[in-house]
């Protein structure tokens, strides 16, 4: 496998923005991540556009927002760290699958495919993990369909609606290509389960704990939005609407994603020969990898303080969120600032 790895921000911008249509993930990526099926995080081209459109519509819908708020509040009120007295088979299966996917990157394709064919080594672990993941996904889907058919889903005011319910209600209205409804739903559930499992909050809490200065600033910002009639030294649950304009808190989350991106490695394959801004020639036989994890720690991109947890680098002189170019901060993707940034102060990065 001919692989080119890059951390050049100009190359990343070219691949993820300027010439995005020429750089799909490619069939090799889909083979390595085959447990994901044809879900959103594996899909390319029209399939990706269609699934992304559906996912965006559902995740930005008011009902899902209400569900997310209610679920988050319940988790905080009932304990951030649930105690599990039994082994989590599903989590172990996902760990095994991720380990095998990592190994596939560095093994000759013929070797891991032979292991899969003969059923030994890491590929046997993948087979067993796949069976567990399929079983869990099928159970979720069948139970939810049964609840919907029987009208057993009671929804209180303000509780909203989970994603699986929304997807099932849309069955028959979505273009899913050659996939059956069951296959599409399985792939969708698995993709969201795996994506939801990998989040930055654990790193965020760890980094805040290790940096008392940042913790103090976050506390100060939180206290500033508490109404004067309330005591500021008592435990309080903040609601989402109260938090959406907190610049320092958002900057701290962005800084966490800079150091610990949810996707540490990106994989692309050119459809047509191309010349990257760095001058390197690429062709359809090559696999291109760029490394958000490494980029978040490079002096040439972030300066001498690159390893410091410093939310201020995302805050402009005017006190709003600084527009950091996506060729520097690739933790989301090139579409993030266009669609999601709530404080798009102009700036050139730090």
Short mmCIF file of N, CA, C and O in Angstrom, two decimals, residues 16-17 20 48 52 56 326 330 332-341:
data_model
loop_
_atom_site.label_atom_id
_atom_site.label_comp_id
_atom_site.label_asym_id
_atom_site.label_seq_id
_atom_site.Cartn_x
_atom_site.Cartn_y
_atom_site.Cartn_z
N UNK A 16 -9.44 18.82 2.13
CA UNK A 16 -10.73 18.88 2.82
C UNK A 16 -11.64 20.00 2.35
O UNK A 16 -12.81 20.04 2.72
N UNK A 17 -11.13 20.89 1.51
CA UNK A 17 -11.95 22.02 1.09
C UNK A 17 -11.83 22.29 -0.41
O UNK A 17 -12.76 22.04 -1.17
N UNK A 20 -12.16 18.90 -2.36
CA UNK A 20 -12.80 17.89 -1.53
C UNK A 20 -13.38 16.73 -2.35
O UNK A 20 -13.26 15.56 -1.98
N UNK A 48 -22.75 9.75 1.26
CA UNK A 48 -22.35 10.59 2.40
C UNK A 48 -23.20 11.86 2.46
O UNK A 48 -23.67 12.24 3.53
N UNK A 52 -25.59 12.58 5.55
CA UNK A 52 -25.26 13.76 6.33
C UNK A 52 -26.44 14.72 6.40
O UNK A 52 -26.72 15.32 7.44
N UNK A 56 -28.06 15.65 9.91
CA UNK A 56 -28.07 17.05 10.32
C UNK A 56 -29.48 17.52 10.64
O UNK A 56 -29.72 18.21 11.64
N UNK A 326 -9.51 26.42 9.38
CA UNK A 326 -9.69 24.98 9.48
C UNK A 326 -8.47 24.19 9.03
O UNK A 326 -8.38 23.00 9.31
N UNK A 330 -8.51 21.18 12.65
CA UNK A 330 -9.26 20.27 11.80
C UNK A 330 -10.06 19.27 12.62
O UNK A 330 -10.52 18.25 12.11
N UNK A 332 -13.01 19.31 13.71
CA UNK A 332 -14.34 19.10 13.15
C UNK A 332 -14.15 18.77 11.67
O UNK A 332 -13.82 17.68 11.30
N UNK A 333 -14.36 19.71 10.80
CA UNK A 333 -14.00 19.61 9.39
C UNK A 333 -14.19 20.99 8.79
O UNK A 333 -14.53 21.94 9.47
N UNK A 334 -13.98 21.11 7.50
CA UNK A 334 -13.99 22.43 6.87
C UNK A 334 -15.36 23.08 6.88
O UNK A 334 -15.48 24.26 6.59
N UNK A 335 -16.42 22.31 7.20
CA UNK A 335 -17.77 22.88 7.20
C UNK A 335 -18.16 23.45 8.56
O UNK A 335 -19.18 24.11 8.69
N UNK A 336 -17.34 23.19 9.59
CA UNK A 336 -17.77 23.53 10.95
C UNK A 336 -18.06 25.01 11.13
O UNK A 336 -19.12 25.41 11.59
N UNK A 337 -17.10 25.85 10.76
CA UNK A 337 -17.25 27.27 11.05
C UNK A 337 -18.40 27.88 10.26
O UNK A 337 -19.01 28.86 10.68
N UNK A 338 -18.70 27.30 9.09
CA UNK A 338 -19.79 27.82 8.29
C UNK A 338 -21.15 27.54 8.93
O UNK A 338 -22.09 28.29 8.77
N UNK A 339 -21.24 26.41 9.67
CA UNK A 339 -22.56 25.95 10.10
C UNK A 339 -22.79 26.01 11.60
O UNK A 339 -23.93 26.07 12.04
N UNK A 340 -21.72 25.97 12.40
CA UNK A 340 -21.93 25.76 13.83
C UNK A 340 -21.37 26.84 14.74
O UNK A 340 -21.76 26.90 15.90
N UNK A 341 -20.42 27.62 14.30
CA UNK A 341 -19.76 28.54 15.22
C UNK A 341 -20.74 29.62 15.67
O UNK A 341 -21.32 30.32 14.86
#
